[in-house]
């Protein structure tokens, strides 16, 4: 998805380095067209022009109590992205990039953030926003939800994250839930405990720690969104993990097949959790995604008869 943004000049001008980063005031001067960071030690500015009429629209605001460049678009994917900023060592940096998105291609929605970026903000900052949007949209678009909407499965579970002792996944309980954007986030652990979170829950990843993710609750007050860390044990105890379990491999070994339907050397074993990406018209072949313990995705073809759907 190519983002057609208006040409925005965004260059960094340092009037003076701010040594004390613990007490910095951020804001946007519309008349001067600049984002500023001010403390007792000095001021730094970032030339930036808001554009409310473009698609995407670009503005300055605050997200999770942090200064942010906000990018919103309505197209094949409706989304709002928030790039949170830090000013340190005399420079502006992108700290996190959060995306609230829904695909019009398959109806899947997502709220997720990637932190630990520590990327200097320059006049090509939109490239960073676009890359994250593309990564998220491509990921959710791999799911062809038509098999679910056509009744081949009664619900749809989508694996989001695999931890050392837990699994986080999203469920749409029925067709009506998907059409109305009503989904739940479920977390199940090795002890069989199940926690449930509503659709106003964000999953926050860290670019430096692929094996870690944080569940955060969205709070909206005075049109300002903040994210509150959730202690896993404080989630709503639920039996939905049993009623709406992930799809699994039921054969002792289920091999992946190439595009010519020849078996490959790689396989999954009984009990492995998978996301069902699509079902071919003959119902014989299923395309699945397996998430490893290092949160690496493997997509491939399997025999539907070897899966519990």
PDB file of C-alpha atoms in Angstrom:
ATOM      1  CA  UNK A   1       0.000   0.000   0.000  1.00  0.00           C
ATOM      2  CA  UNK A   2       1.695   3.162  -1.165  1.00  0.00           C
ATOM      3  CA  UNK A   3       1.067   6.199   0.958  1.00  0.00           C
ATOM      4  CA  UNK A   4       0.355   9.316  -1.075  1.00  0.00           C
ATOM      5  CA  UNK A   5       1.339  11.956   1.422  1.00  0.00           C
ATOM      6  CA  UNK A   6       1.604  15.615   0.698  1.00  0.00           C
ATOM      7  CA  UNK A   7       5.163  16.799   0.506  1.00  0.00           C
ATOM      8  CA  UNK A   8       6.063  17.874   4.011  1.00  0.00           C
ATOM      9  CA  UNK A   9       9.288  19.655   4.880  1.00  0.00           C
ATOM     10  CA  UNK A  10      10.612  18.240   8.108  1.00  0.00           C
ATOM     11  CA  UNK A  11      14.122  19.395   9.054  1.00  0.00           C
ATOM     12  CA  UNK A  12      15.731  19.564  12.435  1.00  0.00           C
ATOM     13  CA  UNK A  13      17.027  22.853  13.801  1.00  0.00           C
ATOM     14  CA  UNK A  14      18.812  22.794  17.129  1.00  0.00           C
ATOM     15  CA  UNK A  15      18.927  26.193  18.827  1.00  0.00           C
ATOM     16  CA  UNK A  16      20.642  24.636  21.798  1.00  0.00           C
ATOM     17  CA  UNK A  17      21.069  21.171  23.208  1.00  0.00           C
ATOM     18  CA  UNK A  18      18.847  20.275  26.086  1.00  0.00           C
ATOM     19  CA  UNK A  19      20.908  18.557  28.714  1.00  0.00           C
ATOM     20  CA  UNK A  20      18.118  17.779  31.134  1.00  0.00           C
ATOM     21  CA  UNK A  21      15.715  15.434  29.361  1.00  0.00           C
ATOM     22  CA  UNK A  22      13.577  14.726  32.402  1.00  0.00           C
ATOM     23  CA  UNK A  23      11.632  17.996  32.292  1.00  0.00           C
ATOM     24  CA  UNK A  24      10.881  18.931  28.706  1.00  0.00           C
ATOM     25  CA  UNK A  25       7.750  20.672  27.465  1.00  0.00           C
ATOM     26  CA  UNK A  26       6.600  19.764  23.960  1.00  0.00           C
ATOM     27  CA  UNK A  27       4.178  21.585  21.711  1.00  0.00           C
ATOM     28  CA  UNK A  28       3.363  22.753  18.205  1.00  0.00           C
ATOM     29  CA  UNK A  29       3.551  26.344  16.978  1.00  0.00           C
ATOM     30  CA  UNK A  30       1.137  26.518  14.064  1.00  0.00           C
ATOM     31  CA  UNK A  31       2.231  30.006  12.992  1.00  0.00           C
ATOM     32  CA  UNK A  32       5.875  29.003  12.768  1.00  0.00           C
ATOM     33  CA  UNK A  33       5.142  25.482  11.560  1.00  0.00           C
ATOM     34  CA  UNK A  34       7.349  23.757  14.079  1.00  0.00           C
ATOM     35  CA  UNK A  35       7.239  21.170  16.827  1.00  0.00           C
ATOM     36  CA  UNK A  36       9.239  22.408  19.792  1.00  0.00           C
ATOM     37  CA  UNK A  37      10.901  20.955  22.868  1.00  0.00           C
ATOM     38  CA  UNK A  38      11.701  23.421  25.652  1.00  0.00           C
ATOM     39  CA  UNK A  39      13.384  23.154  29.035  1.00  0.00           C
ATOM     40  CA  UNK A  40      15.376  25.456  31.287  1.00  0.00           C
ATOM     41  CA  UNK A  41      18.452  24.511  29.273  1.00  0.00           C
ATOM     42  CA  UNK A  42      17.216  25.602  25.872  1.00  0.00           C
ATOM     43  CA  UNK A  43      14.982  24.810  22.930  1.00  0.00           C
ATOM     44  CA  UNK A  44      14.925  22.481  19.957  1.00  0.00           C
ATOM     45  CA  UNK A  45      12.519  22.658  17.053  1.00  0.00           C
ATOM     46  CA  UNK A  46      11.404  20.411  14.220  1.00  0.00           C
ATOM     47  CA  UNK A  47       9.980  22.106  11.133  1.00  0.00           C
ATOM     48  CA  UNK A  48       6.654  20.434  10.510  1.00  0.00           C
ATOM     49  CA  UNK A  49       3.510  21.393   8.592  1.00  0.00           C
ATOM     50  CA  UNK A  50       0.144  19.957   9.554  1.00  0.00           C
ATOM     51  CA  UNK A  51      -2.110  18.870   6.701  1.00  0.00           C
ATOM     52  CA  UNK A  52      -5.712  18.060   7.561  1.00  0.00           C
ATOM     53  CA  UNK A  53      -7.007  17.877   3.991  1.00  0.00           C
ATOM     54  CA  UNK A  54      -4.730  15.209   2.559  1.00  0.00           C
ATOM     55  CA  UNK A  55      -5.159  11.464   2.553  1.00  0.00           C
ATOM     56  CA  UNK A  56      -3.323  10.702   4.719  1.00  0.00           C
ATOM     57  CA  UNK A  57      -3.916  13.679   6.991  1.00  0.00           C
ATOM     58  CA  UNK A  58      -0.941  14.625   9.149  1.00  0.00           C
ATOM     59  CA  UNK A  59      -1.046  16.475  12.457  1.00  0.00           C
ATOM     60  CA  UNK A  60       0.706  16.983  15.775  1.00  0.00           C
ATOM     61  CA  UNK A  61      -0.799  15.812  19.041  1.00  0.00           C
ATOM     62  CA  UNK A  62      -0.218  13.608  22.050  1.00  0.00           C
ATOM     63  CA  UNK A  63      -0.587   9.853  22.324  1.00  0.00           C
ATOM     64  CA  UNK A  64       0.046   7.947  25.528  1.00  0.00           C
ATOM     65  CA  UNK A  65       1.091  11.282  27.076  1.00  0.00           C
ATOM     66  CA  UNK A  66       3.900  11.667  24.565  1.00  0.00           C
ATOM     67  CA  UNK A  67       4.301  14.188  21.727  1.00  0.00           C
ATOM     68  CA  UNK A  68       3.343  12.507  18.479  1.00  0.00           C
ATOM     69  CA  UNK A  69       3.119  12.910  14.748  1.00  0.00           C
ATOM     70  CA  UNK A  70      -0.319  11.543  13.857  1.00  0.00           C
ATOM     71  CA  UNK A  71      -1.061  10.123  10.402  1.00  0.00           C
ATOM     72  CA  UNK A  72      -4.613   9.102   9.408  1.00  0.00           C
ATOM     73  CA  UNK A  73      -5.900   7.653   6.138  1.00  0.00           C
ATOM     74  CA  UNK A  74      -9.057   6.163   4.683  1.00  0.00           C
ATOM     75  CA  UNK A  75      -8.463   3.811   1.782  1.00  0.00           C
ATOM     76  CA  UNK A  76      -8.112   0.048   1.391  1.00  0.00           C
ATOM     77  CA  UNK A  77      -7.001   0.223   5.007  1.00  0.00           C
ATOM     78  CA  UNK A  78      -8.483   2.720   7.436  1.00  0.00           C
ATOM     79  CA  UNK A  79      -5.811   3.577   9.957  1.00  0.00           C
ATOM     80  CA  UNK A  80      -4.395   6.068  12.392  1.00  0.00           C
ATOM     81  CA  UNK A  81      -0.696   5.874  13.191  1.00  0.00           C
ATOM     82  CA  UNK A  82       1.021   7.610  16.091  1.00  0.00           C
ATOM     83  CA  UNK A  83       4.762   8.215  16.001  1.00  0.00           C
ATOM     84  CA  UNK A  84       5.801   9.207  19.520  1.00  0.00           C
ATOM     85  CA  UNK A  85       8.752  11.569  19.786  1.00  0.00           C
ATOM     86  CA  UNK A  86      11.641  12.079  22.183  1.00  0.00           C
ATOM     87  CA  UNK A  87      14.110  14.938  22.315  1.00  0.00           C
ATOM     88  CA  UNK A  88      17.516  13.916  23.607  1.00  0.00           C
ATOM     89  CA  UNK A  89      21.113  14.853  22.988  1.00  0.00           C
ATOM     90  CA  UNK A  90      19.921  17.795  20.917  1.00  0.00           C
ATOM     91  CA  UNK A  91      17.890  15.696  18.475  1.00  0.00           C
ATOM     92  CA  UNK A  92      14.342  14.462  17.932  1.00  0.00           C
ATOM     93  CA  UNK A  93      13.907  10.683  17.827  1.00  0.00           C
ATOM     94  CA  UNK A  94      11.019   8.360  17.019  1.00  0.00           C
ATOM     95  CA  UNK A  95      10.484   6.237  20.111  1.00  0.00           C
ATOM     96  CA  UNK A  96       7.392   4.145  19.281  1.00  0.00           C
ATOM     97  CA  UNK A  97       5.055   3.717  16.341  1.00  0.00           C
ATOM     98  CA  UNK A  98       1.485   2.676  17.145  1.00  0.00           C
ATOM     99  CA  UNK A  99      -1.074   1.647  14.528  1.00  0.00           C
ATOM    100  CA  UNK A 100      -4.856   1.383  14.873  1.00  0.00           C
ATOM    101  CA  UNK A 101      -5.940  -0.212  11.601  1.00  0.00           C
ATOM    102  CA  UNK A 102      -8.758  -2.088   9.901  1.00  0.00           C
ATOM    103  CA  UNK A 103      -8.512  -3.840   6.563  1.00  0.00           C
ATOM    104  CA  UNK A 104     -11.402  -3.372   4.147  1.00  0.00           C
ATOM    105  CA  UNK A 105     -10.067  -6.379   2.279  1.00  0.00           C
ATOM    106  CA  UNK A 106     -10.911  -8.936   4.975  1.00  0.00           C
ATOM    107  CA  UNK A 107     -12.426  -7.006   7.900  1.00  0.00           C
ATOM    108  CA  UNK A 108      -9.599  -7.752  10.344  1.00  0.00           C
ATOM    109  CA  UNK A 109      -8.669  -4.978  12.773  1.00  0.00           C
ATOM    110  CA  UNK A 110      -5.535  -4.505  14.847  1.00  0.00           C
ATOM    111  CA  UNK A 111      -4.151  -2.227  17.537  1.00  0.00           C
ATOM    112  CA  UNK A 112      -0.436  -2.671  17.993  1.00  0.00           C
ATOM    113  CA  UNK A 113       2.701  -0.702  18.709  1.00  0.00           C
ATOM    114  CA  UNK A 114       6.395  -1.140  18.045  1.00  0.00           C
ATOM    115  CA  UNK A 115       8.715   0.525  20.569  1.00  0.00           C
ATOM    116  CA  UNK A 116      12.456   0.810  21.084  1.00  0.00           C
ATOM    117  CA  UNK A 117      12.926   2.408  17.652  1.00  0.00           C
ATOM    118  CA  UNK A 118      15.345   5.145  18.734  1.00  0.00           C
ATOM    119  CA  UNK A 119      15.349   6.426  15.146  1.00  0.00           C
ATOM    120  CA  UNK A 120      16.404  10.023  14.361  1.00  0.00           C
ATOM    121  CA  UNK A 121      13.543  12.024  12.866  1.00  0.00           C
ATOM    122  CA  UNK A 122      14.414  13.533   9.493  1.00  0.00           C
ATOM    123  CA  UNK A 123      12.573  14.793   6.437  1.00  0.00           C
ATOM    124  CA  UNK A 124      11.897  11.186   5.378  1.00  0.00           C
ATOM    125  CA  UNK A 125      10.127  10.229   8.606  1.00  0.00           C
ATOM    126  CA  UNK A 126       7.063   9.285   6.531  1.00  0.00           C
ATOM    127  CA  UNK A 127       9.066   6.338   5.171  1.00  0.00           C
ATOM    128  CA  UNK A 128       9.238   4.912   8.683  1.00  0.00           C
ATOM    129  CA  UNK A 129       5.496   5.381   9.158  1.00  0.00           C
ATOM    130  CA  UNK A 130       4.768   3.821   5.776  1.00  0.00           C
ATOM    131  CA  UNK A 131       6.983   0.805   6.467  1.00  0.00           C
ATOM    132  CA  UNK A 132       5.198   0.044   9.714  1.00  0.00           C
ATOM    133  CA  UNK A 133       1.784   0.494   8.095  1.00  0.00           C
ATOM    134  CA  UNK A 134       2.805  -1.845   5.286  1.00  0.00           C
ATOM    135  CA  UNK A 135       4.157  -4.448   7.720  1.00  0.00           C
ATOM    136  CA  UNK A 136       0.954  -4.459   9.764  1.00  0.00           C
ATOM    137  CA  UNK A 137      -1.430  -4.345   6.793  1.00  0.00           C
ATOM    138  CA  UNK A 138       0.420  -7.072   4.883  1.00  0.00           C
ATOM    139  CA  UNK A 139       0.333  -9.253   7.977  1.00  0.00           C
ATOM    140  CA  UNK A 140      -3.420  -8.988   8.525  1.00  0.00           C
ATOM    141  CA  UNK A 141      -4.221  -9.165   4.806  1.00  0.00           C
ATOM    142  CA  UNK A 142      -2.728 -12.658   4.541  1.00  0.00           C
ATOM    143  CA  UNK A 143      -5.897 -13.971   6.196  1.00  0.00           C
ATOM    144  CA  UNK A 144      -8.655 -14.712   3.683  1.00  0.00           C
ATOM    145  CA  UNK A 145     -11.641 -14.490   6.015  1.00  0.00           C
ATOM    146  CA  UNK A 146     -14.073 -15.648   3.311  1.00  0.00           C
ATOM    147  CA  UNK A 147     -13.815 -19.226   4.625  1.00  0.00           C
ATOM    148  CA  UNK A 148     -15.120 -17.950   7.960  1.00  0.00           C
ATOM    149  CA  UNK A 149     -17.776 -15.665   6.503  1.00  0.00           C
ATOM    150  CA  UNK A 150     -18.956 -18.520   4.258  1.00  0.00           C
ATOM    151  CA  UNK A 151     -19.424 -20.813   7.235  1.00  0.00           C
ATOM    152  CA  UNK A 152     -16.533 -23.254   6.786  1.00  0.00           C
ATOM    153  CA  UNK A 153     -15.498 -22.496  10.373  1.00  0.00           C
ATOM    154  CA  UNK A 154     -17.780 -21.277  13.162  1.00  0.00           C
ATOM    155  CA  UNK A 155     -15.251 -18.805  14.594  1.00  0.00           C
ATOM    156  CA  UNK A 156     -11.825 -17.484  13.695  1.00  0.00           C
ATOM    157  CA  UNK A 157      -8.735 -17.382  15.960  1.00  0.00           C
ATOM    158  CA  UNK A 158      -5.699 -15.351  14.852  1.00  0.00           C
ATOM    159  CA  UNK A 159      -2.436 -15.905  16.714  1.00  0.00           C
ATOM    160  CA  UNK A 160      -0.743 -12.624  17.660  1.00  0.00           C
ATOM    161  CA  UNK A 161       2.180 -13.589  19.876  1.00  0.00           C
ATOM    162  CA  UNK A 162       3.819 -16.662  21.315  1.00  0.00           C
ATOM    163  CA  UNK A 163       5.600 -16.248  24.632  1.00  0.00           C
ATOM    164  CA  UNK A 164       7.744 -18.727  26.502  1.00  0.00           C
ATOM    165  CA  UNK A 165       4.841 -19.933  28.614  1.00  0.00           C
ATOM    166  CA  UNK A 166       1.839 -18.278  26.994  1.00  0.00           C
ATOM    167  CA  UNK A 167      -0.014 -17.654  23.766  1.00  0.00           C
ATOM    168  CA  UNK A 168      -1.894 -14.486  22.810  1.00  0.00           C
ATOM    169  CA  UNK A 169      -4.516 -14.618  20.094  1.00  0.00           C
ATOM    170  CA  UNK A 170      -7.532 -12.736  18.790  1.00  0.00           C
ATOM    171  CA  UNK A 171     -10.950 -14.250  18.209  1.00  0.00           C
ATOM    172  CA  UNK A 172     -14.033 -13.277  16.292  1.00  0.00           C
ATOM    173  CA  UNK A 173     -16.733 -15.488  17.814  1.00  0.00           C
ATOM    174  CA  UNK A 174     -19.107 -15.333  14.870  1.00  0.00           C
ATOM    175  CA  UNK A 175     -19.786 -13.566  11.587  1.00  0.00           C
ATOM    176  CA  UNK A 176     -21.746 -10.794  13.282  1.00  0.00           C
ATOM    177  CA  UNK A 177     -18.799 -10.082  15.588  1.00  0.00           C
ATOM    178  CA  UNK A 178     -16.486  -9.549  12.628  1.00  0.00           C
ATOM    179  CA  UNK A 179     -18.941  -7.350  10.765  1.00  0.00           C
ATOM    180  CA  UNK A 180     -19.336  -5.204  13.895  1.00  0.00           C
ATOM    181  CA  UNK A 181     -15.624  -5.094  14.828  1.00  0.00           C
ATOM    182  CA  UNK A 182     -16.269  -7.032  18.019  1.00  0.00           C
ATOM    183  CA  UNK A 183     -13.263  -9.158  18.874  1.00  0.00           C
ATOM    184  CA  UNK A 184     -11.503 -10.345  22.000  1.00  0.00           C
ATOM    185  CA  UNK A 185      -7.857 -10.823  22.898  1.00  0.00           C
ATOM    186  CA  UNK A 186      -7.232 -14.081  24.743  1.00  0.00           C
ATOM    187  CA  UNK A 187      -4.140 -15.094  26.681  1.00  0.00           C
ATOM    188  CA  UNK A 188      -3.668 -18.703  27.674  1.00  0.00           C
ATOM    189  CA  UNK A 189      -0.708 -20.046  29.637  1.00  0.00           C
ATOM    190  CA  UNK A 190       0.923 -23.422  30.181  1.00  0.00           C
ATOM    191  CA  UNK A 191      -1.212 -23.986  33.278  1.00  0.00           C
ATOM    192  CA  UNK A 192      -4.411 -23.706  31.268  1.00  0.00           C
ATOM    193  CA  UNK A 193      -5.372 -20.348  32.720  1.00  0.00           C
ATOM    194  CA  UNK A 194      -7.288 -18.044  30.376  1.00  0.00           C
ATOM    195  CA  UNK A 195      -7.540 -14.256  30.463  1.00  0.00           C
ATOM    196  CA  UNK A 196      -9.827 -12.203  28.224  1.00  0.00           C
ATOM    197  CA  UNK A 197      -9.390  -8.596  27.070  1.00  0.00           C
ATOM    198  CA  UNK A 198     -11.694  -6.436  24.953  1.00  0.00           C
ATOM    199  CA  UNK A 199     -11.017  -4.834  21.580  1.00  0.00           C
ATOM    200  CA  UNK A 200      -9.692  -1.647  23.232  1.00  0.00           C
ATOM    201  CA  UNK A 201      -6.564  -3.580  24.113  1.00  0.00           C
ATOM    202  CA  UNK A 202      -3.223  -2.842  22.499  1.00  0.00           C
ATOM    203  CA  UNK A 203      -0.337  -5.219  22.019  1.00  0.00           C
ATOM    204  CA  UNK A 204       3.006  -3.463  22.341  1.00  0.00           C
ATOM    205  CA  UNK A 205       6.167  -5.045  20.975  1.00  0.00           C
ATOM    206  CA  UNK A 206       9.793  -3.996  21.330  1.00  0.00           C
ATOM    207  CA  UNK A 207      12.096  -3.970  18.331  1.00  0.00           C
ATOM    208  CA  UNK A 208      14.991  -5.071  20.553  1.00  0.00           C
ATOM    209  CA  UNK A 209      13.137  -7.936  22.244  1.00  0.00           C
ATOM    210  CA  UNK A 210      11.131 -10.057  19.814  1.00  0.00           C
ATOM    211  CA  UNK A 211      10.299 -12.541  22.585  1.00  0.00           C
ATOM    212  CA  UNK A 212       8.445  -9.983  24.689  1.00  0.00           C
ATOM    213  CA  UNK A 213       5.114  -8.202  24.333  1.00  0.00           C
ATOM    214  CA  UNK A 214       3.010  -6.057  26.650  1.00  0.00           C
ATOM    215  CA  UNK A 215      -0.764  -5.966  26.881  1.00  0.00           C
ATOM    216  CA  UNK A 216      -2.093  -2.449  27.463  1.00  0.00           C
ATOM    217  CA  UNK A 217      -5.567  -1.051  27.994  1.00  0.00           C
ATOM    218  CA  UNK A 218      -6.711   1.996  26.039  1.00  0.00           C
ATOM    219  CA  UNK A 219      -8.067   4.898  28.070  1.00  0.00           C
ATOM    220  CA  UNK A 220      -9.650   7.847  26.290  1.00  0.00           C
ATOM    221  CA  UNK A 221     -10.133  11.039  28.283  1.00  0.00           C
ATOM    222  CA  UNK A 222     -10.775  14.455  26.760  1.00  0.00           C
ATOM    223  CA  UNK A 223      -9.914  12.999  23.325  1.00  0.00           C
ATOM    224  CA  UNK A 224      -6.472  12.002  24.603  1.00  0.00           C
ATOM    225  CA  UNK A 225      -5.558   8.322  24.365  1.00  0.00           C
ATOM    226  CA  UNK A 226      -3.284   6.774  26.956  1.00  0.00           C
ATOM    227  CA  UNK A 227      -2.189   3.160  27.336  1.00  0.00           C
ATOM    228  CA  UNK A 228      -2.274   1.558  30.763  1.00  0.00           C
ATOM    229  CA  UNK A 229      -0.145  -1.558  31.381  1.00  0.00           C
ATOM    230  CA  UNK A 230      -2.266  -4.554  32.298  1.00  0.00           C
ATOM    231  CA  UNK A 231      -1.067  -7.070  34.828  1.00  0.00           C
ATOM    232  CA  UNK A 232      -1.879 -10.351  33.134  1.00  0.00           C
ATOM    233  CA  UNK A 233      -3.507 -11.717  36.274  1.00  0.00           C
ATOM    234  CA  UNK A 234      -5.894  -8.755  36.280  1.00  0.00           C
ATOM    235  CA  UNK A 235      -7.468  -9.772  33.013  1.00  0.00           C
ATOM    236  CA  UNK A 236     -10.981 -11.140  33.071  1.00  0.00           C
ATOM    237  CA  UNK A 237     -10.863 -14.859  33.831  1.00  0.00           C
ATOM    238  CA  UNK A 238     -12.598 -16.685  31.034  1.00  0.00           C
ATOM    239  CA  UNK A 239     -13.361 -20.127  29.645  1.00  0.00           C
ATOM    240  CA  UNK A 240     -13.213 -18.759  26.099  1.00  0.00           C
ATOM    241  CA  UNK A 241      -9.753 -20.263  25.536  1.00  0.00           C
ATOM    242  CA  UNK A 242     -11.408 -23.671  25.766  1.00  0.00           C
ATOM    243  CA  UNK A 243     -14.541 -22.747  23.833  1.00  0.00           C
ATOM    244  CA  UNK A 244     -12.615 -20.833  21.156  1.00  0.00           C
ATOM    245  CA  UNK A 245      -9.225 -22.517  21.112  1.00  0.00           C
ATOM    246  CA  UNK A 246      -6.673 -21.924  18.410  1.00  0.00           C
ATOM    247  CA  UNK A 247      -6.754 -24.225  15.400  1.00  0.00           C
ATOM    248  CA  UNK A 248      -4.280 -27.079  15.825  1.00  0.00           C
ATOM    249  CA  UNK A 249      -2.466 -29.896  14.089  1.00  0.00           C
ATOM    250  CA  UNK A 250      -4.153 -33.233  14.861  1.00  0.00           C
ATOM    251  CA  UNK A 251      -1.820 -35.615  13.006  1.00  0.00           C
ATOM    252  CA  UNK A 252       1.372 -36.887  14.596  1.00  0.00           C
ATOM    253  CA  UNK A 253       3.185 -35.186  11.729  1.00  0.00           C
ATOM    254  CA  UNK A 254       1.702 -32.722   9.280  1.00  0.00           C
ATOM    255  CA  UNK A 255       4.041 -31.801   6.443  1.00  0.00           C
ATOM    256  CA  UNK A 256       4.172 -28.516   4.603  1.00  0.00           C
ATOM    257  CA  UNK A 257       3.668 -28.751   0.828  1.00  0.00           C
ATOM    258  CA  UNK A 258       5.092 -26.552  -1.896  1.00  0.00           C
ATOM    259  CA  UNK A 259       2.988 -24.774  -4.533  1.00  0.00           C
ATOM    260  CA  UNK A 260       3.029 -27.933  -6.669  1.00  0.00           C
ATOM    261  CA  UNK A 261       1.652 -29.884  -3.700  1.00  0.00           C
ATOM    262  CA  UNK A 262       4.858 -31.841  -3.181  1.00  0.00           C
ATOM    263  CA  UNK A 263       5.757 -32.525   0.474  1.00  0.00           C
ATOM    264  CA  UNK A 264       8.610 -30.509   1.939  1.00  0.00           C
ATOM    265  CA  UNK A 265      11.000 -31.590   4.677  1.00  0.00           C
ATOM    266  CA  UNK A 266       9.449 -29.286   7.265  1.00  0.00           C
ATOM    267  CA  UNK A 267       6.447 -30.349   9.310  1.00  0.00           C
ATOM    268  CA  UNK A 268       4.444 -29.603  12.439  1.00  0.00           C
ATOM    269  CA  UNK A 269       3.501 -32.069  15.143  1.00  0.00           C
ATOM    270  CA  UNK A 270       0.295 -32.908  16.937  1.00  0.00           C
ATOM    271  CA  UNK A 271      -0.940 -30.068  19.139  1.00  0.00           C
ATOM    272  CA  UNK A 272       0.952 -27.267  17.385  1.00  0.00           C
ATOM    273  CA  UNK A 273      -1.109 -24.080  17.189  1.00  0.00           C
ATOM    274  CA  UNK A 274      -1.734 -22.526  13.783  1.00  0.00           C
ATOM    275  CA  UNK A 275      -3.587 -19.640  12.195  1.00  0.00           C
ATOM    276  CA  UNK A 276      -5.718 -20.679   9.234  1.00  0.00           C
ATOM    277  CA  UNK A 277      -5.008 -18.252   6.399  1.00  0.00           C
ATOM    278  CA  UNK A 278      -7.233 -19.744   3.699  1.00  0.00           C
ATOM    279  CA  UNK A 279      -9.054 -22.844   2.479  1.00  0.00           C
ATOM    280  CA  UNK A 280      -9.008 -23.787  -1.192  1.00  0.00           C
ATOM    281  CA  UNK A 281     -12.318 -24.357  -2.963  1.00  0.00           C
ATOM    282  CA  UNK A 282     -11.950 -28.140  -2.855  1.00  0.00           C
ATOM    283  CA  UNK A 283     -11.529 -27.994   0.952  1.00  0.00           C
ATOM    284  CA  UNK A 284      -8.525 -30.304   0.615  1.00  0.00           C
ATOM    285  CA  UNK A 285      -5.751 -27.779   1.023  1.00  0.00           C
ATOM    286  CA  UNK A 286      -5.340 -25.237   3.786  1.00  0.00           C
ATOM    287  CA  UNK A 287      -2.825 -22.431   3.941  1.00  0.00           C
ATOM    288  CA  UNK A 288      -1.621 -21.959   7.500  1.00  0.00           C
ATOM    289  CA  UNK A 289       0.754 -19.840   9.544  1.00  0.00           C
ATOM    290  CA  UNK A 290       2.885 -21.221  12.347  1.00  0.00           C
ATOM    291  CA  UNK A 291       4.460 -18.883  14.903  1.00  0.00           C
ATOM    292  CA  UNK A 292       7.710 -20.196  16.391  1.00  0.00           C
ATOM    293  CA  UNK A 293       8.865 -19.682  19.967  1.00  0.00           C
ATOM    294  CA  UNK A 294      11.010 -16.838  18.596  1.00  0.00           C
ATOM    295  CA  UNK A 295       7.913 -15.278  17.003  1.00  0.00           C
ATOM    296  CA  UNK A 296       8.983 -16.024  13.456  1.00  0.00           C
ATOM    297  CA  UNK A 297       6.170 -16.762  11.016  1.00  0.00           C
ATOM    298  CA  UNK A 298       6.169 -19.754   8.680  1.00  0.00           C
ATOM    299  CA  UNK A 299       3.388 -19.821   6.072  1.00  0.00           C
ATOM    300  CA  UNK A 300       2.654 -22.865   3.979  1.00  0.00           C
ATOM    301  CA  UNK A 301       0.197 -25.385   2.561  1.00  0.00           C
ATOM    302  CA  UNK A 302      -1.106 -28.335   4.574  1.00  0.00           C
ATOM    303  CA  UNK A 303      -3.797 -30.953   4.189  1.00  0.00           C
ATOM    304  CA  UNK A 304      -6.960 -29.679   5.878  1.00  0.00           C
ATOM    305  CA  UNK A 305      -7.736 -33.237   7.006  1.00  0.00           C
ATOM    306  CA  UNK A 306      -4.693 -33.118   9.299  1.00  0.00           C
ATOM    307  CA  UNK A 307      -5.918 -30.033  11.157  1.00  0.00           C
ATOM    308  CA  UNK A 308      -8.505 -29.443  13.861  1.00  0.00           C
ATOM    309  CA  UNK A 309     -10.594 -26.523  12.622  1.00  0.00           C
TER     310      UNK A 309
END
